[in-house]
Coordinates of C-alpha atoms and ligand atoms in Angstrom, one line a residue:
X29 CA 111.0 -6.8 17.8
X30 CA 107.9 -8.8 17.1
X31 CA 106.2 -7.2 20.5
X32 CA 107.1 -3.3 19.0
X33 CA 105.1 -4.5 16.0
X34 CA 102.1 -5.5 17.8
X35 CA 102.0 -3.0 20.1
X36 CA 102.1 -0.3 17.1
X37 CA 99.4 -2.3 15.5
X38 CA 96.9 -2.2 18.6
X39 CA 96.9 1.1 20.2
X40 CA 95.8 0.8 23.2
X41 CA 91.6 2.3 23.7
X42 CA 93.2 5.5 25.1
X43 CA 95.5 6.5 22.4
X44 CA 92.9 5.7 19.8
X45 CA 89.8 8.0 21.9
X46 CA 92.9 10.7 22.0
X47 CA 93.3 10.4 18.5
X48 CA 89.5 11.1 17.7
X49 CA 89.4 14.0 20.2
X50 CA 92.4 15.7 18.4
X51 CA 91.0 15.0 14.9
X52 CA 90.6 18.6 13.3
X53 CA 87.8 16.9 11.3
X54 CA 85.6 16.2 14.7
X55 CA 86.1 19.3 16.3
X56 CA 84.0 22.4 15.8
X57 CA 85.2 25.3 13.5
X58 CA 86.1 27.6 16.0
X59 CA 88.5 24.8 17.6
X60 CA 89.8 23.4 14.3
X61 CA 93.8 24.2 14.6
X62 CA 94.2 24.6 11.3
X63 CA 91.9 28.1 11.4
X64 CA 94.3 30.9 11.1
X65 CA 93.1 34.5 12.1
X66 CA 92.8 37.1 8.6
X67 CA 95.1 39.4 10.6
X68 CA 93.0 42.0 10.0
X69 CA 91.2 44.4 12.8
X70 CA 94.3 44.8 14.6
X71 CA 92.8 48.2 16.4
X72 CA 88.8 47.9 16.5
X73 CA 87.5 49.0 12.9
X74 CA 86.7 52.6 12.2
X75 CA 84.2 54.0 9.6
X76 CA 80.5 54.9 8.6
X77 CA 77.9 52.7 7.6
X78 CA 74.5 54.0 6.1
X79 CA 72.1 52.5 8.9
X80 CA 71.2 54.0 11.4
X81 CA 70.5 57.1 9.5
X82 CA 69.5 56.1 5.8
X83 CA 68.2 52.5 7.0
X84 CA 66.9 51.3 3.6
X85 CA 66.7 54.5 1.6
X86 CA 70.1 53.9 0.5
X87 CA 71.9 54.7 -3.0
X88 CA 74.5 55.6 -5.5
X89 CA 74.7 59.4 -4.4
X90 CA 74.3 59.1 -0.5
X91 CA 77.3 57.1 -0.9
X92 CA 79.2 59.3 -2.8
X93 CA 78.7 62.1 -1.1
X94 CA 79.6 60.6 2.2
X95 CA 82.9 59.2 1.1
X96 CA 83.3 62.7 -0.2
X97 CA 83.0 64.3 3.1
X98 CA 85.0 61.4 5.0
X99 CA 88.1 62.0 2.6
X100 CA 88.1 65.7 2.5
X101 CA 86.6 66.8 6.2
X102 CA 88.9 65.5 8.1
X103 CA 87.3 62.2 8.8
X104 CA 89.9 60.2 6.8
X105 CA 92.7 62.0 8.9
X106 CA 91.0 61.4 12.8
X107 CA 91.0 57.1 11.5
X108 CA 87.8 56.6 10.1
X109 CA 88.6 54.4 6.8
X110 CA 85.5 52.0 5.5
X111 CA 82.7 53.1 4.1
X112 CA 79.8 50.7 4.6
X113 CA 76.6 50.4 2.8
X114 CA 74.5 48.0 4.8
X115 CA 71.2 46.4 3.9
X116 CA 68.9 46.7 0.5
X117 CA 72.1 47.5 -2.2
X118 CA 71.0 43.9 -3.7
X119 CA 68.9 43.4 -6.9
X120 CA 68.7 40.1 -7.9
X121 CA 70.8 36.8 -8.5
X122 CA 71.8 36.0 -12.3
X123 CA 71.5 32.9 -14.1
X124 CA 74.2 31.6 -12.4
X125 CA 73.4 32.6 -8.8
X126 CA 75.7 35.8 -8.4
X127 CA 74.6 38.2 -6.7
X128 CA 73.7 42.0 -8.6
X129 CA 73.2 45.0 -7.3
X130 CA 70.3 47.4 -7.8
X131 CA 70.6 49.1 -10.7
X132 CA 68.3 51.6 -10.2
X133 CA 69.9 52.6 -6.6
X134 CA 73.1 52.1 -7.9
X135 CA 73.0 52.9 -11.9
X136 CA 77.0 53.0 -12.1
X137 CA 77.6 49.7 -10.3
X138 CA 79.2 48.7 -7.4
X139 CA 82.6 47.8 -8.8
X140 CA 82.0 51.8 -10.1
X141 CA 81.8 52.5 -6.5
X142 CA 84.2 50.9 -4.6
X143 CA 86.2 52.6 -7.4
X144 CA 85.3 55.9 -6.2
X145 CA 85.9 55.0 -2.4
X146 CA 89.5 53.3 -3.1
X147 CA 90.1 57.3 -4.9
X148 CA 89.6 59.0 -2.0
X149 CA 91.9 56.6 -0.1
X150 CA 88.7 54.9 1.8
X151 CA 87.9 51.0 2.0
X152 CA 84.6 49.8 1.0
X153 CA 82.0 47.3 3.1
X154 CA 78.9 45.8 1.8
X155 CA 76.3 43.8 3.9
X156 CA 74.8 40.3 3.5
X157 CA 73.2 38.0 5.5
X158 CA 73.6 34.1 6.9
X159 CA 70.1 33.4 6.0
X160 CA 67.8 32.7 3.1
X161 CA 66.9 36.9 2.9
X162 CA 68.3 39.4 3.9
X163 CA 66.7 41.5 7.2
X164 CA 65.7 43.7 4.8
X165 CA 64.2 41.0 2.6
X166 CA 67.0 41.2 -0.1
X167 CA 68.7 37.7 -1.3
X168 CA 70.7 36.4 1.5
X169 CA 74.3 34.4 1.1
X170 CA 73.1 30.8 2.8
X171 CA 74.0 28.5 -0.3
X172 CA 76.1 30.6 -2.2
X173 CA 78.8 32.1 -0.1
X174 CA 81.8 31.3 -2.1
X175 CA 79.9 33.0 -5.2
X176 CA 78.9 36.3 -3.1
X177 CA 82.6 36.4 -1.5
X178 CA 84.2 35.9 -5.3
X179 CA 81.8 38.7 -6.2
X180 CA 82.7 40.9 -3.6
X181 CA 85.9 40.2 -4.5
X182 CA 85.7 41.2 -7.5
X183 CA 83.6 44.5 -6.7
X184 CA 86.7 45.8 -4.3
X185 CA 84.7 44.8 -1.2
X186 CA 87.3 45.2 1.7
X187 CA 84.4 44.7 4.7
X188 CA 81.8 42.1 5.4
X189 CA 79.1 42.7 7.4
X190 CA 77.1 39.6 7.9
X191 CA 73.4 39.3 9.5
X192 CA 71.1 37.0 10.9
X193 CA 67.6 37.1 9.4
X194 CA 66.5 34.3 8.0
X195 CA 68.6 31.6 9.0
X196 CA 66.0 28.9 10.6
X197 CA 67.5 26.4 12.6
X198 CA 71.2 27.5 11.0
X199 CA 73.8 26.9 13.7
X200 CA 75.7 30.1 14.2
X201 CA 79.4 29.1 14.3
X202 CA 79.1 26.7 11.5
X203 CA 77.5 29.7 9.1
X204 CA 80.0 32.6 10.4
X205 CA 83.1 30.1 9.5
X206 CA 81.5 28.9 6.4
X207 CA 81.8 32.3 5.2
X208 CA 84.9 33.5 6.5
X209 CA 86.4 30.1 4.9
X210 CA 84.8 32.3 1.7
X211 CA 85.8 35.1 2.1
X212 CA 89.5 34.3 3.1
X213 CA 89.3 32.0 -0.5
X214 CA 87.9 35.0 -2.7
X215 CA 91.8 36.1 -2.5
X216 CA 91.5 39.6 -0.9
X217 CA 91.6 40.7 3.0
X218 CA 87.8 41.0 3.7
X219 CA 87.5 42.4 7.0
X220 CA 84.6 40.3 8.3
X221 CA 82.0 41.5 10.9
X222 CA 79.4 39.0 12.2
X223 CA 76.1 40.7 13.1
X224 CA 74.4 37.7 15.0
X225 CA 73.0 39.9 18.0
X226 CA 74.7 38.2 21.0
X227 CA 72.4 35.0 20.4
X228 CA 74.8 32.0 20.3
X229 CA 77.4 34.3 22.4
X230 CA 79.7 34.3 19.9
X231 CA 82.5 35.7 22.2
X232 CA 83.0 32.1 23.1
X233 CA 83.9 30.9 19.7
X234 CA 84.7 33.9 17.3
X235 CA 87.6 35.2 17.7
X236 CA 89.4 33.4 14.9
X237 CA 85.9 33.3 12.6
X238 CA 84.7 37.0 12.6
X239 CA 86.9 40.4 13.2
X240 CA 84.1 42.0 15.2
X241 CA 80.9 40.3 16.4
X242 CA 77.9 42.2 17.5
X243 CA 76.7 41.3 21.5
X244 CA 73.3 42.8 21.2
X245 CA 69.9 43.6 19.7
X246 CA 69.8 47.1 17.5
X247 CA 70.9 50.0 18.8
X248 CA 68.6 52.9 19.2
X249 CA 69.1 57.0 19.2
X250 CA 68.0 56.9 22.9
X251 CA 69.4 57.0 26.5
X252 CA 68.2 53.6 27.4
X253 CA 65.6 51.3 27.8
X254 CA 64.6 48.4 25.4
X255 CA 62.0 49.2 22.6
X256 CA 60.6 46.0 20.3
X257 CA 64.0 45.2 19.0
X258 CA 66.2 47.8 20.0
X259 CA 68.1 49.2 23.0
X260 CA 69.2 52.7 24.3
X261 CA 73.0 53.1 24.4
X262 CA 73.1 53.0 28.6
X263 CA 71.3 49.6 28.2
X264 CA 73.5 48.1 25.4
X265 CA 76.5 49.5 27.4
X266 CA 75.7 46.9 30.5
X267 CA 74.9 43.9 28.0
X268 CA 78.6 44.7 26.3
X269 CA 80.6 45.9 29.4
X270 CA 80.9 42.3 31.0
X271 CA 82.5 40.7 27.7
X272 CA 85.6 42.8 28.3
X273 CA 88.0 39.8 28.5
X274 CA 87.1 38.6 25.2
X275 CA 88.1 41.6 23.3
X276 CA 91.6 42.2 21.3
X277 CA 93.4 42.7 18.5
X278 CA 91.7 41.4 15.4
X279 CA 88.4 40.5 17.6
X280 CA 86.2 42.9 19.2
X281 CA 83.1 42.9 20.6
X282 CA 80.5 45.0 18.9
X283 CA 78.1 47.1 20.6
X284 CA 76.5 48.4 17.3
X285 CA 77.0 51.8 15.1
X286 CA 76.8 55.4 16.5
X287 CA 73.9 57.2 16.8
X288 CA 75.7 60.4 17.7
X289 CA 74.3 63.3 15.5
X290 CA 71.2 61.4 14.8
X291 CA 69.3 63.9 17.0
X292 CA 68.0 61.6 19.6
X293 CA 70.1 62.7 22.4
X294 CA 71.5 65.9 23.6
X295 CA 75.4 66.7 23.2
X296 CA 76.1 65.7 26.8
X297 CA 74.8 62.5 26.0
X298 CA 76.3 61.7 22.7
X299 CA 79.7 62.6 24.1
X300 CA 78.8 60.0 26.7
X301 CA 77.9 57.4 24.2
X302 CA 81.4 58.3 22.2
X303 CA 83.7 58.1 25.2
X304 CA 81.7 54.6 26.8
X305 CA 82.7 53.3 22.8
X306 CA 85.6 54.4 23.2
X307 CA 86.6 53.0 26.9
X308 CA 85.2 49.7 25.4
X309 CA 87.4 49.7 22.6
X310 CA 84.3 49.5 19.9
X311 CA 84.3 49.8 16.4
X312 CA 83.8 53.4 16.3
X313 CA 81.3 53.1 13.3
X314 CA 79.6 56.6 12.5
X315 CA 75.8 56.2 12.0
X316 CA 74.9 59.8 10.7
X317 CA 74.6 61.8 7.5
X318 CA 78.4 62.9 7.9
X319 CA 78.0 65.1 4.6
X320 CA 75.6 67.7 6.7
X321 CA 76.6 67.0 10.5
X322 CA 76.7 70.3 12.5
X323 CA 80.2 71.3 14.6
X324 CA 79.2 70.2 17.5
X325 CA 78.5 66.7 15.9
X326 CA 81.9 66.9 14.0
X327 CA 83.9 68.2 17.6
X328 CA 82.6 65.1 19.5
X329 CA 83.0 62.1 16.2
X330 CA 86.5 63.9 15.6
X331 CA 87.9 64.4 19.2
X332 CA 91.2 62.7 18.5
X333 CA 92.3 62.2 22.2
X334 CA 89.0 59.8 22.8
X335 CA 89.7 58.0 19.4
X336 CA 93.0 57.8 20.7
X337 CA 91.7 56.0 24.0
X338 CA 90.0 53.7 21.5
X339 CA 92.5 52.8 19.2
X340 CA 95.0 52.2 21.7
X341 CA 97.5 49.3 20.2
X342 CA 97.7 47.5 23.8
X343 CA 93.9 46.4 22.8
X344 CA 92.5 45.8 25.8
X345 CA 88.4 46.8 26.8
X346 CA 88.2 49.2 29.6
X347 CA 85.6 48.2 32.1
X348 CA 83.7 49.5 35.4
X349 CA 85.9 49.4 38.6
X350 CA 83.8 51.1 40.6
X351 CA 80.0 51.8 41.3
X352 CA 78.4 53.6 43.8
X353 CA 74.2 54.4 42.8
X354 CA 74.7 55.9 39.4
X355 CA 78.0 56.6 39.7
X356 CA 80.7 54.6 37.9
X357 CA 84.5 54.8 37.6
X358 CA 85.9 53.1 34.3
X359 CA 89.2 51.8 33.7
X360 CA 91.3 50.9 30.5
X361 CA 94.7 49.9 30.5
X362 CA 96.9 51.6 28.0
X363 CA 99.7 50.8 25.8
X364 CA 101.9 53.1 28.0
X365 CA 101.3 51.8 30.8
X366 CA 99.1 54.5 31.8
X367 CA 95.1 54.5 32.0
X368 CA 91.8 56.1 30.5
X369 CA 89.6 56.6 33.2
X370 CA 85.7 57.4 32.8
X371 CA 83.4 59.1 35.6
X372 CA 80.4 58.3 34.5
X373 CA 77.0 60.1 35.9
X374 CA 74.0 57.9 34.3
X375 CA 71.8 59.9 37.5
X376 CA 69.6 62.7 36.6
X377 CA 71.1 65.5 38.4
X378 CA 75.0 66.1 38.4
X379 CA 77.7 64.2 40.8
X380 CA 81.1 64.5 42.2
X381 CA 82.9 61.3 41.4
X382 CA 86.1 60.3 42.3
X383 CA 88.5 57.5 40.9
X384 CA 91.1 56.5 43.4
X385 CA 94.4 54.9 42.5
X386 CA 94.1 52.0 44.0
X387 CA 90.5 51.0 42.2
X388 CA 92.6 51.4 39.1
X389 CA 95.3 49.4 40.3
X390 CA 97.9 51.9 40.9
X391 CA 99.7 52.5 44.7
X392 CA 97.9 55.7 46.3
X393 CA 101.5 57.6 46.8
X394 CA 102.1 57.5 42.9
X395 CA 102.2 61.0 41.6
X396 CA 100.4 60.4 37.8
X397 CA 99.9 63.1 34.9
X398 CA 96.6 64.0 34.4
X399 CA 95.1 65.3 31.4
X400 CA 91.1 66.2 30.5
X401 CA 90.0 64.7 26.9
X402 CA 87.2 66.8 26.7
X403 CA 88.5 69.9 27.6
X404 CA 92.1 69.3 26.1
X405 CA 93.7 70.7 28.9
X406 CA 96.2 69.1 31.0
X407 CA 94.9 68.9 35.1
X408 CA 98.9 68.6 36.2
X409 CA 100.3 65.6 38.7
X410 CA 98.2 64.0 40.6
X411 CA 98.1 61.3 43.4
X412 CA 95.7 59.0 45.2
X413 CA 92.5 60.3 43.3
X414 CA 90.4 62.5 41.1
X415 CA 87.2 63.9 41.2
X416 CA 85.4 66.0 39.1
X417 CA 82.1 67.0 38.6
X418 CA 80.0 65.2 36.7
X419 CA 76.7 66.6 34.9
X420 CA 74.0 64.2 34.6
X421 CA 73.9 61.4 32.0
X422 CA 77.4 63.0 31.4
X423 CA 80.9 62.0 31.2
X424 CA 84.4 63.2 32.5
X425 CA 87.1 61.4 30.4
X426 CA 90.8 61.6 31.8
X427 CA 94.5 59.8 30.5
X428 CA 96.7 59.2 33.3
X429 CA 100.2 58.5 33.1
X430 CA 103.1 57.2 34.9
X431 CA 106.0 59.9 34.2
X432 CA 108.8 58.0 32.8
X433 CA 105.9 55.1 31.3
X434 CA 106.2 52.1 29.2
X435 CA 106.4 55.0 25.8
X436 CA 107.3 57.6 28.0
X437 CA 104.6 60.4 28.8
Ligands
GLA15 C1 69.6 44.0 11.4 C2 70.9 44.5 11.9 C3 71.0 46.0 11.6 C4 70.8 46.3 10.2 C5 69.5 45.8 9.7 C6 69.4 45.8 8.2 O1 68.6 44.6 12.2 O2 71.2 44.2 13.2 O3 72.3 46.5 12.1 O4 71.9 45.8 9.4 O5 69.4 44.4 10.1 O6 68.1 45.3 7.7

């Protein structure tokens, strides 16, 4: 008896440097056990944000009018639900430190609104930043991020989108969880997407902090190449392709907003930049004025059978399988049991590609259904490959499925 009770008094030097290492208090945020997920994001996040087309010159009526046309032009119906208005809504703090908006953008308020955008059966998203100012040199959150996510809060904010300007020598995971433990005390379900760039590879850490997390610089209405800041969509696609395993439901990586209908590229190229999104189960964030898009803008943002590929519930990031020059075969797994597959062309003159069963993991002899997104038309029963031709910096998209599948076919 007397030896139990010193034994339980001196635990030995192992037991006590176990204790330490399992103390949620030492570990990092991301590792803390106690750090539940918001369960939100369960398919990546679909919507517009005002961007890449408005950049600053954002207000009241731009807003309006595009959760106008997202409700009523069939928008709302293909999936896309939050409407985001990104940087330079901010006018100044009040005596207390809460955060206003800019009246003279936004005369009626923001609570106003995200009135209006709850009406049309929309979600609202704001934009703030982990720094001192924002990127647009508007107040930023750092040192008052349970007031800004009480405020949001109260304005009917159901989206975060949180930047990286001005945060000195900030350390990233501590910021991102400081304001997700804000947002998750404000009360309300605050989707939550961390805009850090890529820099402190936040893959490795976020998926319980952040809902989506951005791998790279800007994106830019151009093919590829890197410009100052900002990337091409080719380029961004080879940065965000390799971070496949560390995508699913309610954490995805980020490859930035569309540009398609921005007028950068040519339709060949924006339905390229849709169905790569797509395969890599992105947010599929439209970056364009919605409220005057052309058809041919509208066919490619509202193709349900690539939206489809994206928001498939299995929630797995397609990838390349196969590369030969400038020709790539892409793979995604899908919920029923079938794949989406992606001929890719990034050449300069068009190709025959092929995808052959086995690259996508399938026996040669299985006979597969075979169905063109694109073209909405179904190819028939196939085995051991496809090919198709491919026009330059084009795409063919294809579902296969196993007759008889995991949900049938
Ligand atoms: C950064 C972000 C962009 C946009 C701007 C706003 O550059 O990466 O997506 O939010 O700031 O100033």
């Amino acid at each position: 008896m007397v030896l139990t009770l010193a034994a339980l008094a001196m635990p030995s030097a192992a037991s006590a440097q176990e204790m330490l290492d399992t103390d949620p208090n030492t570990l990092p945020a991301s590792q803390d056990p106690r750090r539940t997920t918001n369960g939100l994001a369960q398919t990546p996040p679909m919507g517009w944000n005002s961007w890449n087309k408005f950049a600053c010159k954002v207000d009241e009526a731009t807003i309006r009018a595009t959760a106008d046309t997202m409700a009523t032009g069939g928008m709302k119906d293909a999936g896309y639900q939050y409407v985001v208005i990104d940087d330079c809504w901010h006018g100044a703090r009040d005596a207390n430190g809460f955060i206003t908006e800019d009246r003279a953008r936004f005369p009626s308020g923001l609570k106003a609104l995200g009135d209006y955008i709850h009406a049309r059966g929309l979600k609202f998203g704001i934009y703030s930043d982990a720094g001192s100012r924002t990127c647009g040199g508007r107040p930023g959150s750092q040192g008052h991020e349970y007031q800004d996510a009480l405020q949001y809060a109260r304005w009917g904010v159901d989206y975060l989108k949180y930047d990286w300007c001005s945060t000195g020598t900030r350390n990233a995971e501590e910021a991102y969880a400081l304001m997700a433990d804000a947002l998750k005390a404000s009360g309300r379900p605050i989707l939550f997407s961390m805009c850090e760039w890529g820099n402190a590879k936040p893959w490795l850490w976020a998926s319980k902090i952040g809902n989506m997390w951005r791998t790279t610089g800007d994106i830019t209405d151009k093919w590829s190449g890197k410009y100052n800041y900002s990337l091409g969509i080719v380029t961004i696609v080879d940065r965000n392709e390799p971070l496949w395993p560390y995508a699913g439901p309610g954490h995805w990586n980020d490859p930035d907003m569309l540009e398609v209908g921005n007028g950068g590229m040519t339709a060949t190229e924006y339905r390229s930049h849709f169905s790569l999104w797509a395969m890599m189960a992105a947010p599929l964030i439209a970056g364009n004025d919605i409220a005057t898009m052309t058809p041919e803008t509208r066919d490619i943002l509202l193709n349900r059978e690539v939206i489809a590929v994206d928001q498939d519930p299995l929630g797995v990031q397609g990838h390349r399988v196969a590369k030969s020059g400038d020709s790539e075969v892409w793979s995604k797994p899908m919920a029923d049991g079938g794949r989406a597959v992606l001929l890719f062309n990034r050449g300069e003159a068009p190709a025959a590609i092929t995808a052959d069963w086995t690259t996508l993991g399938y026996p040669a002899a299985l006979a597969l259904a075979a169905r063109d997104v694109w073209d909405h038309r179904d190819i028939g029963m196939l085995s051991a490959r496809v090919t198709r031709i491919v026009p330059a910096h084009g795409v063919v998209m294809i579902r296969l499925r196993p007759k008889g599948g995991a949900k049938g076919s």
